[in-house]
Short mmCIF file of C-alpha atoms and ligand atoms in Angstrom, two decimals:
data_model
loop_
_atom_site.label_atom_id
_atom_site.label_comp_id
_atom_site.label_asym_id
_atom_site.label_seq_id
_atom_site.Cartn_x
_atom_site.Cartn_y
_atom_site.Cartn_z
CA MET A 1 -29.20 -7.63 48.03
CA ASN A 2 -26.97 -9.44 50.42
CA VAL A 3 -23.36 -8.33 50.68
CA LYS A 4 -21.32 -10.73 52.69
CA LYS A 5 -17.97 -10.29 54.37
CA PHE A 6 -15.33 -13.05 54.35
CA THR A 7 -12.06 -12.95 56.20
CA ALA A 8 -9.09 -15.31 56.11
CA ALA A 9 -5.35 -15.30 56.60
CA THR A 10 -4.67 -15.35 52.86
CA SER A 11 -6.51 -14.18 49.84
CA ARG A 12 -6.68 -17.74 48.54
CA ASP A 13 -8.43 -18.91 51.70
CA ALA A 14 -10.81 -15.99 51.69
CA LEU A 15 -11.73 -16.69 48.04
CA ARG A 16 -12.26 -20.34 48.84
CA LYS A 17 -14.69 -19.30 51.57
CA VAL A 18 -16.51 -17.07 49.10
CA ARG A 19 -16.80 -19.91 46.59
CA GLU A 20 -18.06 -22.29 49.24
CA ALA A 21 -20.70 -19.87 50.50
CA LEU A 22 -21.84 -18.15 47.30
CA GLY A 23 -20.77 -20.50 44.53
CA PRO A 24 -18.20 -20.08 41.73
CA ASP A 25 -20.04 -17.11 40.12
CA ALA A 26 -19.88 -14.90 43.19
CA VAL A 27 -19.14 -11.24 42.52
CA ILE A 28 -16.24 -9.77 44.49
CA LEU A 29 -16.97 -6.21 45.59
CA SER A 30 -13.79 -5.57 47.52
CA ASN A 31 -10.67 -7.46 48.40
CA ARG A 32 -8.25 -5.82 50.82
CA PRO A 33 -5.98 -6.58 53.75
CA VAL A 34 -7.32 -5.46 57.12
CA ASP A 35 -5.22 -5.80 60.27
CA GLY A 36 -3.03 -8.55 58.85
CA ILE A 37 -5.85 -10.63 57.40
CA VAL A 38 -7.64 -10.46 54.05
CA GLU A 39 -11.20 -9.20 53.96
CA ILE A 40 -13.43 -9.85 50.94
CA LEU A 41 -16.86 -8.37 50.37
CA ALA A 42 -18.87 -10.46 47.94
CA LEU A 43 -22.31 -10.82 46.48
CA ALA A 44 -24.05 -13.96 45.21
CA ASN A 45 -24.48 -13.95 41.44
CA ASP A 46 -28.24 -14.33 41.87
CA ASP A 47 -28.33 -11.08 43.81
CA VAL A 48 -26.63 -9.26 40.96
CA ALA A 49 -29.08 -10.71 38.45
CA SER A 50 -32.03 -9.58 40.54
CA MET A 51 -30.58 -6.05 40.53
CA ALA A 52 -31.23 -5.86 36.78
CA SER A 53 -34.88 -5.21 37.74
CA PRO A 54 -34.41 -3.30 40.99
CA SER A 55 -37.98 -2.08 41.26
CA ALA A 56 -39.16 -5.64 41.67
CA GLU A 57 -36.92 -6.15 44.65
CA SER A 58 -36.27 -2.85 46.34
CA GLY A 59 -38.81 -0.38 45.06
CA MET A 60 -38.43 2.77 42.91
CA ASP A 61 -37.29 5.08 45.69
CA ALA A 62 -34.22 3.17 46.69
CA PRO A 63 -30.91 5.00 46.11
CA ARG A 64 -28.88 3.48 43.24
CA PRO A 65 -25.16 4.12 43.34
CA SER A 66 -23.44 3.17 40.15
CA LEU A 67 -21.80 -0.22 40.17
CA GLN A 68 -18.72 1.25 38.49
CA HIS A 69 -17.84 2.86 41.77
CA LEU A 70 -17.99 -0.48 43.43
CA GLU A 71 -15.11 -2.17 41.67
CA PRO A 72 -12.31 -2.31 44.15
CA VAL A 73 -10.90 -5.66 43.01
CA HIS A 74 -8.30 -4.11 40.73
CA ALA A 75 -7.63 -1.25 43.07
CA ALA A 76 -7.04 -3.58 45.97
CA PRO A 77 -3.42 -4.30 46.87
CA VAL A 78 -4.12 -8.04 46.64
CA ALA A 79 -3.19 -9.68 43.35
CA PRO A 80 -6.11 -9.63 40.91
CA ALA A 81 -5.08 -13.08 39.66
CA MET A 82 -6.80 -14.39 42.76
CA ALA A 83 -10.20 -13.10 41.61
CA PRO A 84 -12.92 -15.58 40.54
CA ALA A 85 -13.81 -16.80 37.06
CA PRO A 86 -14.04 -14.19 34.26
CA GLN A 87 -17.76 -14.64 33.58
CA SER A 88 -18.54 -13.19 36.99
CA TYR A 89 -16.74 -9.94 36.09
CA ALA A 90 -19.10 -9.44 33.19
CA ASN A 91 -21.93 -9.64 35.60
CA ARG A 92 -20.48 -6.88 37.69
CA ARG A 93 -21.44 -4.49 34.89
CA ALA A 94 -25.13 -5.14 35.68
CA PRO A 95 -26.89 -1.85 36.41
CA GLN A 96 -27.34 -0.17 39.73
CA PRO A 97 -27.38 -2.36 42.80
CA GLN A 98 -28.78 -0.94 45.95
CA GLN A 99 -26.33 0.39 48.45
CA SER A 100 -26.23 -1.58 51.62
CA GLN A 101 -26.57 0.69 54.66
CA THR A 102 -25.19 -2.03 56.89
CA GLU A 103 -21.83 -2.31 55.14
CA PRO A 104 -19.59 0.75 55.79
CA ALA A 105 -16.67 -0.76 53.77
CA PHE A 106 -18.92 -0.68 50.75
CA ASP A 107 -19.26 3.11 50.96
CA MET A 108 -15.56 3.60 51.61
CA ALA A 109 -14.65 1.88 48.36
CA ALA A 110 -17.10 3.98 46.39
CA MET A 111 -15.90 7.13 48.10
CA THR A 112 -12.27 6.35 47.44
CA SER A 113 -12.74 5.86 43.74
CA MET A 114 -14.97 8.92 43.48
CA MET A 115 -12.40 11.01 45.30
CA THR A 116 -9.58 9.74 43.10
CA ALA A 117 -11.58 10.68 40.02
CA ALA A 118 -12.44 14.08 41.47
CA ILE A 119 -8.80 14.82 42.36
CA ALA A 120 -7.61 13.85 38.88
CA GLN A 121 -10.26 16.06 37.32
CA ALA A 122 -9.35 18.97 39.60
CA LYS A 123 -5.68 18.58 38.69
CA ASP A 124 -6.51 18.63 34.97
CA SER A 125 -8.66 21.68 35.18
CA ALA A 126 -6.13 23.50 37.41
CA ALA A 127 -3.40 22.86 34.81
CA SER A 128 -5.51 24.14 31.94
CA GLU A 129 -6.62 27.14 33.98
CA MET A 130 -2.99 27.91 34.78
CA SER A 131 -1.91 27.80 31.15
CA GLY A 132 -4.86 30.01 30.22
CA MET A 133 -3.84 32.48 32.89
CA MET A 134 -0.23 32.47 31.74
CA SER A 135 -1.18 33.31 28.16
CA GLU A 136 -3.46 36.07 29.42
CA ILE A 137 -0.63 37.48 31.51
CA ARG A 138 1.69 37.35 28.51
CA ALA A 139 -0.86 39.17 26.35
CA MET A 140 -1.35 41.79 29.04
CA ARG A 141 2.39 42.26 29.38
CA GLY A 142 2.72 42.76 25.61
CA GLN A 143 -0.07 45.33 25.68
CA MET A 144 1.48 47.16 28.59
CA GLU A 145 4.87 47.29 26.90
CA THR A 146 3.25 48.61 23.76
CA GLN A 147 1.32 51.23 25.67
CA LEU A 148 4.34 52.30 27.68
CA ALA A 149 6.40 52.62 24.51
CA GLU A 150 3.56 54.59 22.93
CA LEU A 151 3.38 56.87 25.93
CA SER A 152 7.12 57.32 26.02
CA TRP A 153 7.20 58.19 22.32
CA GLY A 154 4.20 60.42 22.72
CA ALA A 155 6.11 62.28 25.44
CA THR A 156 9.26 62.47 23.30
CA GLN A 157 7.22 63.94 20.46
CA GLN A 158 5.88 66.64 22.76
CA ARG A 159 9.16 67.37 24.47
CA GLU A 160 11.45 67.16 21.45
CA PRO A 161 9.42 67.45 18.27
CA GLN A 162 12.55 67.64 16.12
CA LYS A 163 13.42 64.06 17.18
CA ALA A 164 10.09 62.85 15.90
CA THR A 165 10.60 64.78 12.66
CA MET A 166 14.06 63.29 12.27
CA LEU A 167 12.69 59.81 12.86
CA ARG A 168 10.10 60.31 10.15
CA ASP A 169 12.73 61.62 7.73
CA LEU A 170 14.96 58.60 8.37
CA LEU A 171 12.12 56.17 7.79
CA ALA A 172 11.02 58.07 4.70
CA ALA A 173 14.55 57.76 3.34
CA GLY A 174 14.31 53.97 3.66
CA PHE A 175 16.44 53.43 6.76
CA SER A 176 15.35 50.61 9.07
CA ILE A 177 13.38 51.37 12.22
CA THR A 178 16.24 49.88 14.22
CA LEU A 179 18.85 52.25 12.83
CA ALA A 180 16.47 55.23 12.80
CA ARG A 181 15.60 54.72 16.42
CA TYR A 182 19.23 54.20 17.41
CA LEU A 183 20.21 57.49 15.78
CA VAL A 184 17.31 59.45 17.29
CA ASP A 185 18.02 58.00 20.73
CA LYS A 186 21.67 58.98 20.48
CA MET A 187 20.99 62.42 19.08
CA PRO A 188 21.92 65.11 21.60
CA ALA A 189 18.91 67.06 22.83
CA GLY A 190 18.22 70.68 22.03
CA LYS A 191 19.08 70.67 18.33
CA ASP A 192 16.87 72.46 15.84
CA SER A 193 15.82 70.46 12.80
CA ALA A 194 18.66 71.70 10.56
CA GLU A 195 21.22 70.84 13.21
CA ALA A 196 19.59 67.49 13.83
CA MET A 197 19.77 66.63 10.13
CA ARG A 198 23.42 67.68 9.96
CA TRP A 199 24.23 65.54 12.98
CA VAL A 200 22.48 62.48 11.54
CA LYS A 201 24.13 62.87 8.14
CA THR A 202 27.56 63.20 9.74
CA VAL A 203 27.07 60.05 11.83
CA LEU A 204 25.78 58.08 8.84
CA ALA A 205 28.62 59.21 6.56
CA ARG A 206 31.19 58.47 9.26
CA ASN A 207 29.88 54.95 9.58
CA LEU A 208 29.77 54.25 5.86
CA THR A 209 33.02 52.52 4.91
CA THR A 210 34.15 53.06 1.35
CA MET A 211 37.17 51.85 -0.60
CA ALA A 212 39.96 53.97 0.73
CA ASP A 213 42.03 54.22 -2.43
CA GLU A 214 41.07 53.01 -5.89
CA ASP A 215 44.56 53.58 -7.24
CA GLU A 216 45.95 51.28 -4.61
CA MET A 217 43.39 48.62 -5.43
CA LEU A 218 43.96 48.84 -9.18
CA ASN A 219 47.73 48.93 -8.80
CA LYS A 220 47.82 46.05 -6.40
CA GLY A 221 45.53 43.85 -8.47
CA GLY A 222 44.55 40.37 -7.31
CA VAL A 223 41.66 37.99 -7.89
CA PHE A 224 38.16 39.43 -7.46
CA ALA A 225 34.90 37.52 -7.75
CA LEU A 226 31.60 39.33 -8.20
CA VAL A 227 28.87 37.47 -6.39
CA GLY A 228 25.19 38.05 -5.68
CA PRO A 229 21.64 37.02 -6.50
CA THR A 230 20.38 36.74 -10.07
CA GLY A 231 20.20 39.80 -12.25
CA VAL A 232 21.80 42.25 -9.82
CA GLY A 233 24.34 43.36 -12.42
CA LYS A 234 27.36 41.14 -11.79
CA THR A 235 28.30 40.61 -15.44
CA THR A 236 27.76 44.27 -16.35
CA THR A 237 29.80 45.39 -13.34
CA THR A 238 32.56 42.89 -14.17
CA ALA A 239 32.77 44.44 -17.63
CA LYS A 240 32.86 47.94 -16.16
CA LEU A 241 35.64 46.94 -13.76
CA ALA A 242 37.50 45.20 -16.57
CA ALA A 243 37.37 48.40 -18.60
CA ARG A 244 38.85 50.34 -15.68
CA CYS A 245 41.67 47.80 -15.35
CA VAL A 246 42.39 47.83 -19.08
CA MET A 247 42.52 51.64 -19.09
CA ARG A 248 45.06 51.49 -16.29
CA HIS A 249 47.29 48.55 -17.25
CA GLY A 250 46.34 47.41 -20.76
CA PRO A 251 44.48 44.21 -21.74
CA GLU A 252 47.39 41.75 -21.28
CA LYS A 253 47.51 42.16 -17.52
CA LEU A 254 43.87 41.20 -17.07
CA ALA A 255 41.99 37.90 -17.33
CA LEU A 256 38.29 37.28 -17.10
CA ILE A 257 36.70 34.08 -15.83
CA THR A 258 33.03 33.16 -15.95
CA THR A 259 31.51 30.37 -13.88
CA ASP A 260 28.37 30.63 -16.02
CA ALA A 261 29.12 27.47 -17.98
CA TYR A 262 25.76 25.74 -17.89
CA ARG A 263 23.19 28.39 -18.80
CA ILE A 264 22.54 28.64 -22.54
CA GLY A 265 24.58 31.57 -23.75
CA GLY A 266 25.54 32.24 -20.14
CA HIS A 267 29.13 33.11 -20.88
CA GLU A 268 28.39 34.91 -24.17
CA GLN A 269 27.67 38.25 -22.51
CA LEU A 270 31.10 38.42 -20.86
CA ARG A 271 32.82 37.02 -23.93
CA ILE A 272 31.50 39.93 -25.99
CA TYR A 273 32.74 42.43 -23.41
CA GLY A 274 36.09 40.60 -23.40
CA LYS A 275 36.30 40.85 -27.18
CA ILE A 276 35.62 44.59 -27.10
CA LEU A 277 38.32 45.07 -24.46
CA GLY A 278 40.75 42.58 -26.02
CA VAL A 279 40.79 40.40 -22.91
CA MET A 280 40.65 36.58 -22.84
CA VAL A 281 37.56 35.09 -21.20
CA HIS A 282 37.85 31.66 -19.56
CA SER A 283 34.84 29.57 -18.81
CA VAL A 284 34.91 27.17 -15.84
CA LYS A 285 32.25 24.74 -14.74
CA ASP A 286 33.41 23.60 -11.31
CA GLU A 287 35.90 24.05 -8.52
CA ALA A 288 38.54 21.86 -10.17
CA ASP A 289 38.27 23.88 -13.38
CA LEU A 290 38.54 27.12 -11.42
CA ARG A 291 41.62 25.89 -9.61
CA ILE A 292 43.33 25.03 -12.89
CA ALA A 293 42.31 28.32 -14.50
CA LEU A 294 43.57 30.36 -11.55
CA LYS A 295 46.85 28.44 -11.58
CA GLU A 296 47.32 29.12 -15.26
CA LEU A 297 46.47 32.78 -14.80
CA ARG A 298 48.61 33.38 -11.74
CA ASN A 299 50.89 35.69 -13.71
CA LYS A 300 48.04 38.04 -14.52
CA HIS A 301 48.01 41.25 -12.55
CA THR A 302 44.24 41.14 -12.09
CA VAL A 303 41.70 38.36 -12.54
CA LEU A 304 37.99 39.15 -12.44
CA ILE A 305 35.56 36.27 -11.90
CA ASP A 306 31.96 36.75 -12.99
CA THR A 307 29.86 34.21 -11.11
CA VAL A 308 26.49 32.81 -12.03
CA GLY A 309 23.64 34.43 -10.10
CA VAL A 310 22.28 32.36 -7.22
CA SER A 311 19.29 33.35 -5.10
CA GLN A 312 20.25 34.02 -1.50
CA ARG A 313 17.64 31.43 -0.56
CA ASP A 314 19.30 28.71 -2.60
CA GLN A 315 21.58 26.11 -1.01
CA MET A 316 23.91 26.63 -3.98
CA VAL A 317 25.14 29.86 -2.36
CA THR A 318 27.05 27.86 0.24
CA GLN A 319 28.58 25.69 -2.49
CA GLN A 320 29.58 28.76 -4.45
CA VAL A 321 31.15 30.39 -1.39
CA ALA A 322 33.09 27.16 -0.77
CA MET A 323 34.13 26.91 -4.41
CA LEU A 324 35.60 30.41 -4.35
CA SER A 325 37.25 29.98 -0.96
CA GLU A 326 39.04 26.74 -1.75
CA THR A 327 40.81 27.55 -4.96
CA GLY A 328 44.23 27.89 -3.42
CA ALA A 329 44.32 31.54 -4.55
CA ASP A 330 43.22 34.53 -2.47
CA VAL A 331 39.86 35.24 -4.08
CA LYS A 332 38.28 38.47 -2.81
CA ARG A 333 34.52 38.33 -3.04
CA LEU A 334 32.61 41.51 -3.88
CA LEU A 335 28.87 41.31 -3.23
CA CYS A 336 26.57 43.17 -5.62
CA LEU A 337 23.68 44.74 -3.72
CA ASN A 338 20.70 45.81 -5.77
CA ALA A 339 19.62 49.20 -4.39
CA THR A 340 16.02 48.56 -5.43
CA SER A 341 15.69 45.58 -3.07
CA THR A 342 14.11 45.97 0.35
CA ASN A 343 16.14 46.28 3.50
CA GLU A 344 15.03 42.80 4.65
CA THR A 345 16.01 41.17 1.37
CA LEU A 346 19.40 42.86 1.34
CA ASN A 347 20.09 41.74 4.90
CA GLU A 348 19.23 38.21 3.88
CA VAL A 349 21.54 38.48 0.86
CA VAL A 350 24.44 39.63 3.02
CA ARG A 351 23.86 36.85 5.54
CA ALA A 352 23.74 34.22 2.80
CA TYR A 353 26.83 35.43 0.96
CA GLN A 354 28.93 36.39 3.96
CA GLY A 355 30.73 33.04 4.25
CA SER A 356 34.10 33.50 5.86
CA GLY A 357 34.02 37.19 4.98
CA LEU A 358 33.34 39.49 2.06
CA ALA A 359 36.05 41.83 0.78
CA GLY A 360 33.36 44.39 0.12
CA CYS A 361 30.28 45.29 -1.87
CA ILE A 362 29.11 47.19 -4.91
CA MET A 363 25.75 48.98 -4.95
CA THR A 364 24.00 48.45 -8.25
CA LYS A 365 20.96 49.99 -9.94
CA LEU A 366 21.11 53.16 -7.88
CA ASP A 367 19.55 54.91 -10.88
CA GLU A 368 16.43 52.75 -10.50
CA ALA A 369 16.01 53.10 -6.73
CA ALA A 370 13.32 55.44 -5.40
CA SER A 371 15.07 55.58 -2.05
CA ILE A 372 18.53 54.40 -1.09
CA GLY A 373 18.34 54.47 2.71
CA ASN A 374 17.51 50.75 2.60
CA VAL A 375 20.79 49.78 0.93
CA LEU A 376 22.88 52.32 2.87
CA ASP A 377 21.37 50.94 6.07
CA VAL A 378 22.57 47.43 5.23
CA VAL A 379 26.07 48.55 4.24
CA ILE A 380 26.37 50.64 7.41
CA ARG A 381 24.97 48.08 9.84
CA GLN A 382 26.80 45.13 8.31
CA LYS A 383 29.96 47.24 8.13
CA LEU A 384 30.65 46.30 4.52
CA ASN A 385 33.37 48.02 2.55
CA LEU A 386 31.66 49.83 -0.33
CA TYR A 387 33.89 49.64 -3.42
CA TYR A 388 31.78 51.19 -6.15
CA ILE A 389 28.30 52.30 -7.03
CA SER A 390 26.63 51.45 -10.33
CA THR A 391 24.16 53.94 -11.74
CA GLY A 392 23.15 52.52 -15.11
CA GLN A 393 23.70 49.97 -17.85
CA ARG A 394 26.42 51.73 -19.80
CA VAL A 395 29.83 50.06 -19.80
CA PRO A 396 32.09 51.52 -18.52
CA GLU A 397 30.61 54.95 -17.79
CA ASP A 398 28.06 54.03 -15.15
CA LEU A 399 30.45 52.84 -12.45
CA HIS A 400 31.60 55.35 -9.84
CA LEU A 401 33.57 55.55 -6.67
CA ALA A 402 31.37 55.84 -3.62
CA ASP A 403 31.20 59.34 -2.21
CA ARG A 404 29.91 58.99 1.34
CA ALA A 405 28.54 62.49 1.84
CA MET A 406 26.92 62.45 -1.58
CA LEU A 407 25.22 59.10 -0.91
CA VAL A 408 23.87 60.18 2.47
CA ASP A 409 22.66 63.46 0.98
CA ARG A 410 20.94 61.61 -1.82
CA ALA A 411 19.23 59.31 0.67
CA PHE A 412 17.41 62.27 2.18
CA ARG A 413 16.80 64.07 -1.10
CA SER A 414 15.05 61.25 -2.90
CA GLY A 415 13.67 59.47 0.12
CA ARG A 416 10.05 58.62 -0.45
CA ALA A 417 9.95 55.13 0.95
CA ALA A 418 7.49 53.44 3.29
CA GLY A 419 7.93 56.13 5.94
CA SER A 420 6.80 58.93 3.68
CA GLU A 421 3.14 58.52 4.54
CA LEU A 422 3.73 58.35 8.27
CA THR A 423 2.03 60.89 10.45
CA ASP A 424 3.01 62.02 13.95
CA ALA A 425 0.29 59.78 15.35
CA ASP A 426 1.82 56.70 13.66
CA LEU A 427 5.26 57.06 15.20
CA PRO A 428 4.50 55.96 18.76
CA LEU A 429 2.70 52.93 17.38
CA LEU A 430 5.59 52.08 15.10
CA MET A 431 8.10 52.43 17.90
CA ALA A 432 5.92 50.37 20.21
CA GLY A 433 5.67 47.62 17.60
CA MET A 434 9.41 47.61 17.21
CA ASN A 435 9.79 47.22 20.94
CA ARG A 436 7.97 43.93 20.77
CA ASN A 437 9.81 42.35 17.86
CA LYS A 438 13.26 43.59 18.62
CA GLN A 439 15.45 43.52 15.54
CA GLY A 440 19.23 43.20 15.32
CA GLU A 441 21.36 45.48 17.43
CA VAL A 442 23.10 48.53 16.03
CA SER A 443 26.48 49.82 17.02
CA LEU A 444 27.87 52.84 15.26
CA GLY A 445 31.01 54.82 15.89
N1 LIG B 501 19.46 50.50 -14.54
C1 LIG B 501 20.49 49.72 -14.33
N2 LIG B 501 20.57 48.52 -14.90
C2 LIG B 501 21.64 47.75 -14.66
C3 LIG B 501 22.67 48.14 -13.79
N3 LIG B 501 23.56 47.14 -13.71
C4 LIG B 501 23.12 46.17 -14.53
N4 LIG B 501 21.96 46.52 -15.09
C5 LIG B 501 21.11 45.76 -16.02
O1 LIG B 501 20.55 44.69 -15.29
C6 LIG B 501 20.40 43.57 -16.13
C7 LIG B 501 21.10 42.38 -15.51
O2 LIG B 501 22.47 42.63 -15.46
P1 LIG B 501 23.55 41.48 -15.48
O3 LIG B 501 24.88 42.14 -15.41
O4 LIG B 501 23.32 40.53 -16.56
O5 LIG B 501 23.19 40.81 -14.10
P2 LIG B 501 23.85 39.50 -13.49
O6 LIG B 501 23.96 39.73 -12.04
O7 LIG B 501 25.07 39.14 -14.21
O8 LIG B 501 22.70 38.47 -13.77
P3 LIG B 501 22.84 36.86 -13.70
O9 LIG B 501 24.13 36.49 -14.32
O10 LIG B 501 21.65 36.39 -14.44
O11 LIG B 501 22.76 36.53 -12.26
C8 LIG B 501 21.00 43.96 -17.46
O12 LIG B 501 19.96 44.36 -18.30
C9 LIG B 501 21.90 45.11 -17.12
O13 LIG B 501 22.05 45.99 -18.20
C10 LIG B 501 22.56 49.44 -13.17
O14 LIG B 501 23.38 49.87 -12.38
N5 LIG B 501 21.45 50.16 -13.47
MG1 LIG B 502 25.61 37.40 -15.24
#
């Protein structure tokens, strides 16, 4: 193999020299400016061809650097357009030429490209190592937080066992971990279990807002819409409320509206109740209809709107909220909360139906609920005004005013929810888990 060096003032001149000496098929090994002139290292095409069978020329022991490392033409700062004819590039892919010991520039080029490749590889592996380390650190941090929380709860259990008992009772009653923990954290130390229970019940009852005065509500009247997911008892509760209004003011002062115009027989249920009570039932199908109906009925003392049930996960909820808010009348929305639903579902329901603000809520199906801490929790934390509770299907008997102390008492009497199977050993774990996926904040008075 015979690597030759050519120098000239310009690349064009240097290439011309290469062509003259080695022919048009010469292979350019490097092309770079050196001290203001251009230096080209080139190989005759015949030499490259002979390298295809290196043993014939240089023997088996000769070192064979890969030709890929010897491709400085593109890397060189001189324009590649100046390189020779394309067929010669193909030849540069011929396997393993012998390295010339007499040409130091040859080694430099190989070294440079090897170093560039090595640096790029090192950068890649450093980046992936770093991200691996970061996720390990995160995992370790999570574990440490969990263990610290476990330890801290373990210590609390030892130091103040009545706090742990109280926590278990709250969870057993169906209250959320967030609220249970908040209460236990705030509970003054040194109470025995009876005192602790009294304290918790007092705080819960104090933070449960109920309709201040039914007489005032019934006497004042207005437009009320019962809203909520499907089957929670809106129509039944509307009928119960209608009966209460009729008993107070007679049937003429009341009007009933149903927005259930498209389900087969949708409005029939309310119509039957209306017939029994002697109250007209109006059926509306859209916002325009509702506007007209409310305008016509503006002389009524009370108007009750029974809405069609919409899942809290349905986009229709937003439309319904808008429909009721833009009627021109002051429509107070009362959300029916099914006491048998889970805490998470009820929170979702409130969020979906909140809109620009709910006037209040009605707890339904309390008779069917195994524990009622879940629904009390939502009413307390979302600071909803609890108008009534519904305890059965009978119209009008099964609708009652909400008695705060009675409801809180009942929560602890019947409470056999998820927390009921918890043991002392489970509590630290539960608290630690909660630490990691922090739920909504609580603020009670
Ligand atoms: N046990 C019990 N059942 C109730 C209560 N309230 C309503 N129901 C029953 O629940 C079922 C559904 O009640 P509806 O009043 O039709 O419910 P809705 O919210 O109007 O339902 P949709 O209009 O379909 O969304 C009926 O069988 C009611 O009798 C209650 O407080 N306790
Ligand atoms: Mg209904």
